[in-house]
Every structure is written in C-alpha cells, then in structure tokens.
PDB file of C-alpha atoms in Angstrom:
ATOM      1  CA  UNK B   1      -7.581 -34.643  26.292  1.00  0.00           C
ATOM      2  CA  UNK B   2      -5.828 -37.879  24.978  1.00  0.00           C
ATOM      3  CA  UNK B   3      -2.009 -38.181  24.579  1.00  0.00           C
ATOM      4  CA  UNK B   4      -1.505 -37.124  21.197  1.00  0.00           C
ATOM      5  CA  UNK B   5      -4.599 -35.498  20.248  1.00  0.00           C
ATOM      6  CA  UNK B   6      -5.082 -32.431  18.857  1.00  0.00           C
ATOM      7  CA  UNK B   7      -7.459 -29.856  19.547  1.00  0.00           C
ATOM      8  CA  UNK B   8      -8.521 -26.414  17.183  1.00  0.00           C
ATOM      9  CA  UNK B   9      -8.164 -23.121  19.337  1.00  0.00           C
ATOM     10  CA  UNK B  10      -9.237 -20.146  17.696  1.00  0.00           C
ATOM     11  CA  UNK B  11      -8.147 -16.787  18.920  1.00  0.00           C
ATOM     12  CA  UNK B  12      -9.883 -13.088  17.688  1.00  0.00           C
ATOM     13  CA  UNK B  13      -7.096 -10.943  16.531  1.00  0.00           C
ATOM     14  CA  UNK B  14      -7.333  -7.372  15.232  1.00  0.00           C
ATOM     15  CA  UNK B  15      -4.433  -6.724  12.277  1.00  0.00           C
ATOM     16  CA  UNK B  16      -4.683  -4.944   8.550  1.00  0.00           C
ATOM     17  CA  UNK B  17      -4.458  -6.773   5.945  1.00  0.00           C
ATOM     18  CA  UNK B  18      -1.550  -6.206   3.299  1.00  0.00           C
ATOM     19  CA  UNK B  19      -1.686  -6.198  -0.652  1.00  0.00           C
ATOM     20  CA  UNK B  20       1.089  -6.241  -2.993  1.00  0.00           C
ATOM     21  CA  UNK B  21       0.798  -3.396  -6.014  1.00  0.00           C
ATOM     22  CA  UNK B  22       3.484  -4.065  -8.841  1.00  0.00           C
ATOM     23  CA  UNK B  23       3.715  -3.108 -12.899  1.00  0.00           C
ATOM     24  CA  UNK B  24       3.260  -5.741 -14.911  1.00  0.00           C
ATOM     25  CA  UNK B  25       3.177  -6.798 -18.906  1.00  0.00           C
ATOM     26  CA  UNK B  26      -0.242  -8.657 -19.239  1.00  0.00           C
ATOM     27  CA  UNK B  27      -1.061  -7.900 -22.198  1.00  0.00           C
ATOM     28  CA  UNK B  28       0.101  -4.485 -21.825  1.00  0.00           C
ATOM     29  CA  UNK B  29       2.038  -2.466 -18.912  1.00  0.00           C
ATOM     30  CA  UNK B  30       0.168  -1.610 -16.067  1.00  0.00           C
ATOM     31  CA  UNK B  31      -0.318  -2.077 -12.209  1.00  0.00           C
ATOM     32  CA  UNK B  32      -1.686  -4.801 -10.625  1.00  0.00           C
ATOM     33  CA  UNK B  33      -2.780  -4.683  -6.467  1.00  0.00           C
ATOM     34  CA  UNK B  34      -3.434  -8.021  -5.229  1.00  0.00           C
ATOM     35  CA  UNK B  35      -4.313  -9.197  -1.366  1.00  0.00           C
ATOM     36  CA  UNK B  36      -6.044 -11.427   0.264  1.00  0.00           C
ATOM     37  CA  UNK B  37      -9.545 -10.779  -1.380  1.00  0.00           C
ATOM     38  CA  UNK B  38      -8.955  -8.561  -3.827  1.00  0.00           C
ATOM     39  CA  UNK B  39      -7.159  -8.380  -7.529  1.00  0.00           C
ATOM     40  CA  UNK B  40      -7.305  -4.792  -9.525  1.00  0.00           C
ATOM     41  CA  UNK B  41      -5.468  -3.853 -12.699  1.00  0.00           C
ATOM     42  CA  UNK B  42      -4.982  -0.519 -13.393  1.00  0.00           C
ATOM     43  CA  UNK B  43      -4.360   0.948 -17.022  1.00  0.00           C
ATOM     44  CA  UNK B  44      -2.979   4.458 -15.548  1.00  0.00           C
ATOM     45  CA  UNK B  45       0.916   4.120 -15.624  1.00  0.00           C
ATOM     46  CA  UNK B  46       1.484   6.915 -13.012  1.00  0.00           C
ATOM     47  CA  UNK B  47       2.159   5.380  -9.660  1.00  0.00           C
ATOM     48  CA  UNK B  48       0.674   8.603  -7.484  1.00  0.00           C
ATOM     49  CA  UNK B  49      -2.602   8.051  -9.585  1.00  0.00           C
ATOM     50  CA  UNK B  50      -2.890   4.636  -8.146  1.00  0.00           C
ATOM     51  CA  UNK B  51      -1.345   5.268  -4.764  1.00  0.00           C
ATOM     52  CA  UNK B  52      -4.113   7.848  -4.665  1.00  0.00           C
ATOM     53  CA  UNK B  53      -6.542   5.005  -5.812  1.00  0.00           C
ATOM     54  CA  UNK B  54      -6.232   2.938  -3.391  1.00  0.00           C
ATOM     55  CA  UNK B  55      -5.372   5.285  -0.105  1.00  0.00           C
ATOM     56  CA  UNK B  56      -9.718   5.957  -1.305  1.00  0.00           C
ATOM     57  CA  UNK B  57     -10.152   2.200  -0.635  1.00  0.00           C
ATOM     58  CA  UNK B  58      -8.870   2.406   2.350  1.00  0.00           C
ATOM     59  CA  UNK B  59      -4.858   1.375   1.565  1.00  0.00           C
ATOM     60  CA  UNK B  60      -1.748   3.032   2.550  1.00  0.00           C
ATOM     61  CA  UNK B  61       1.999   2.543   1.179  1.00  0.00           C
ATOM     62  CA  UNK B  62       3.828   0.540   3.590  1.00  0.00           C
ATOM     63  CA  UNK B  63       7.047  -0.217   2.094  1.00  0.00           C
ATOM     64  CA  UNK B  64       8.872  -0.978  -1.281  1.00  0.00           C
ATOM     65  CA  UNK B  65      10.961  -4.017  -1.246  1.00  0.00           C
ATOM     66  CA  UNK B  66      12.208  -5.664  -5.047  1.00  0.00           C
ATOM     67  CA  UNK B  67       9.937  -4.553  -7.482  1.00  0.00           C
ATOM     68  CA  UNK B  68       7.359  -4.388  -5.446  1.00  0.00           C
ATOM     69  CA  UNK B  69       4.886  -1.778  -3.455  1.00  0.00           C
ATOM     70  CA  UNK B  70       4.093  -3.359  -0.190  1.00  0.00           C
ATOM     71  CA  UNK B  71       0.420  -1.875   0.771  1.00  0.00           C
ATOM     72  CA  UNK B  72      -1.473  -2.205   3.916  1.00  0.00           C
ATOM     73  CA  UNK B  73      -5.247  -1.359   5.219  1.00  0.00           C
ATOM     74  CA  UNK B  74      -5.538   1.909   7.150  1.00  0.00           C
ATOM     75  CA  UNK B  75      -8.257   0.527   9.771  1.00  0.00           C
ATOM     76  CA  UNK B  76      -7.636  -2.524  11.656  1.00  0.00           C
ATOM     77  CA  UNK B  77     -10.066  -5.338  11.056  1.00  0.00           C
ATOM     78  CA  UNK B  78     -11.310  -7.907  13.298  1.00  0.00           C
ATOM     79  CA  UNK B  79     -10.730 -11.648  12.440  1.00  0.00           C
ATOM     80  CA  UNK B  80     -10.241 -15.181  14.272  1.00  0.00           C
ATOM     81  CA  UNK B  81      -6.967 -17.058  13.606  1.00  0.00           C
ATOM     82  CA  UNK B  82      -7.888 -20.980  13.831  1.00  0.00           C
ATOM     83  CA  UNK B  83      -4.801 -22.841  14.925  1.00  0.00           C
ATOM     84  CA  UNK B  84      -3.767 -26.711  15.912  1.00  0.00           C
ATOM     85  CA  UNK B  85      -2.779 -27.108  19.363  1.00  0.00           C
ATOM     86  CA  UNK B  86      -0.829 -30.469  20.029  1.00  0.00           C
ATOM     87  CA  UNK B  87      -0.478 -32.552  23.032  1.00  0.00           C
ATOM     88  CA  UNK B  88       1.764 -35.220  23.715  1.00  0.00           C
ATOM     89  CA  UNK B  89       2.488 -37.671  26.754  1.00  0.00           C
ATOM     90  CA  UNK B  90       6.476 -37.340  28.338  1.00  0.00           C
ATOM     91  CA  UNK B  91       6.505 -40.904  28.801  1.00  0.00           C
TER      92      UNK B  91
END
C-alpha cells in the first residue's frame, strides 16, 4: 500500500443492539422506544406494561440514566463493523 493511503477493513462482530425508551408529550404523554431500526410509541402510561412489551420483542432493561430507560437486545446479533485503516510513511 502507498504512503498515505487508506484502506476499508471490515471486521464481523457479535454485540446487541441498544434502544432508548422515554415519556414524551407528542401530542399527548406517552412512551416512545427508539434504536437503531426501530421507533414505537406507546399510548399505555404504565412503564411495566411496556417493559413487558418489549422484553416480547426481544428487549431487556439495561439501565436508567436522566430521564431515560436504557434498553438492550437479549440475543446477540451478528454484524460487520467497516472501518478506515490509515497508513503513513515515518519519513
């Protein structure tokens, strides 16, 4: 490889994804459960009720940190990270 090229490595990783579930005002209260690929509003105001919701999708709670349910897939997925690998001369 050339002195200051770059070259794309990819590498497959296995992880679990993570979703953020919070109440919100839009029009009207209720949770909202985003993540990568997925957005769902729920009208039901009692938190177990949608903790129970989405443990049947295949979520569990993984945290609470300001405001906010931290939420994370219970089965790791498989998935390739791309990446930029640099290369310079020392001259």
């Amino acid at each position: 490889m050339e002195a200051g090229m770059k070259k794309i490595e990819i590498e497959k990783v296995k992880l679990k994804r993570h979703g953020i579930l919070e109440k919100i005002n839009h029009p009207e209260e209720c949770w909202r459960f985003k993540s990568e690929d997925v957005i769902q509003e729920y009208g039901e105001l009692d938190l177990l009720y949608v903790l129970d919701e989405l443990s049947i999708d295949g979520w569990e709670l993984l945290c609470y940190a300001e405001g906010q349910y931290i939420l994370r897939t219970v089965e790791y997925v498989e998935d390739e990270i791309k990446y930029h690998h640099f290369e310079f001369d020392e001259d």
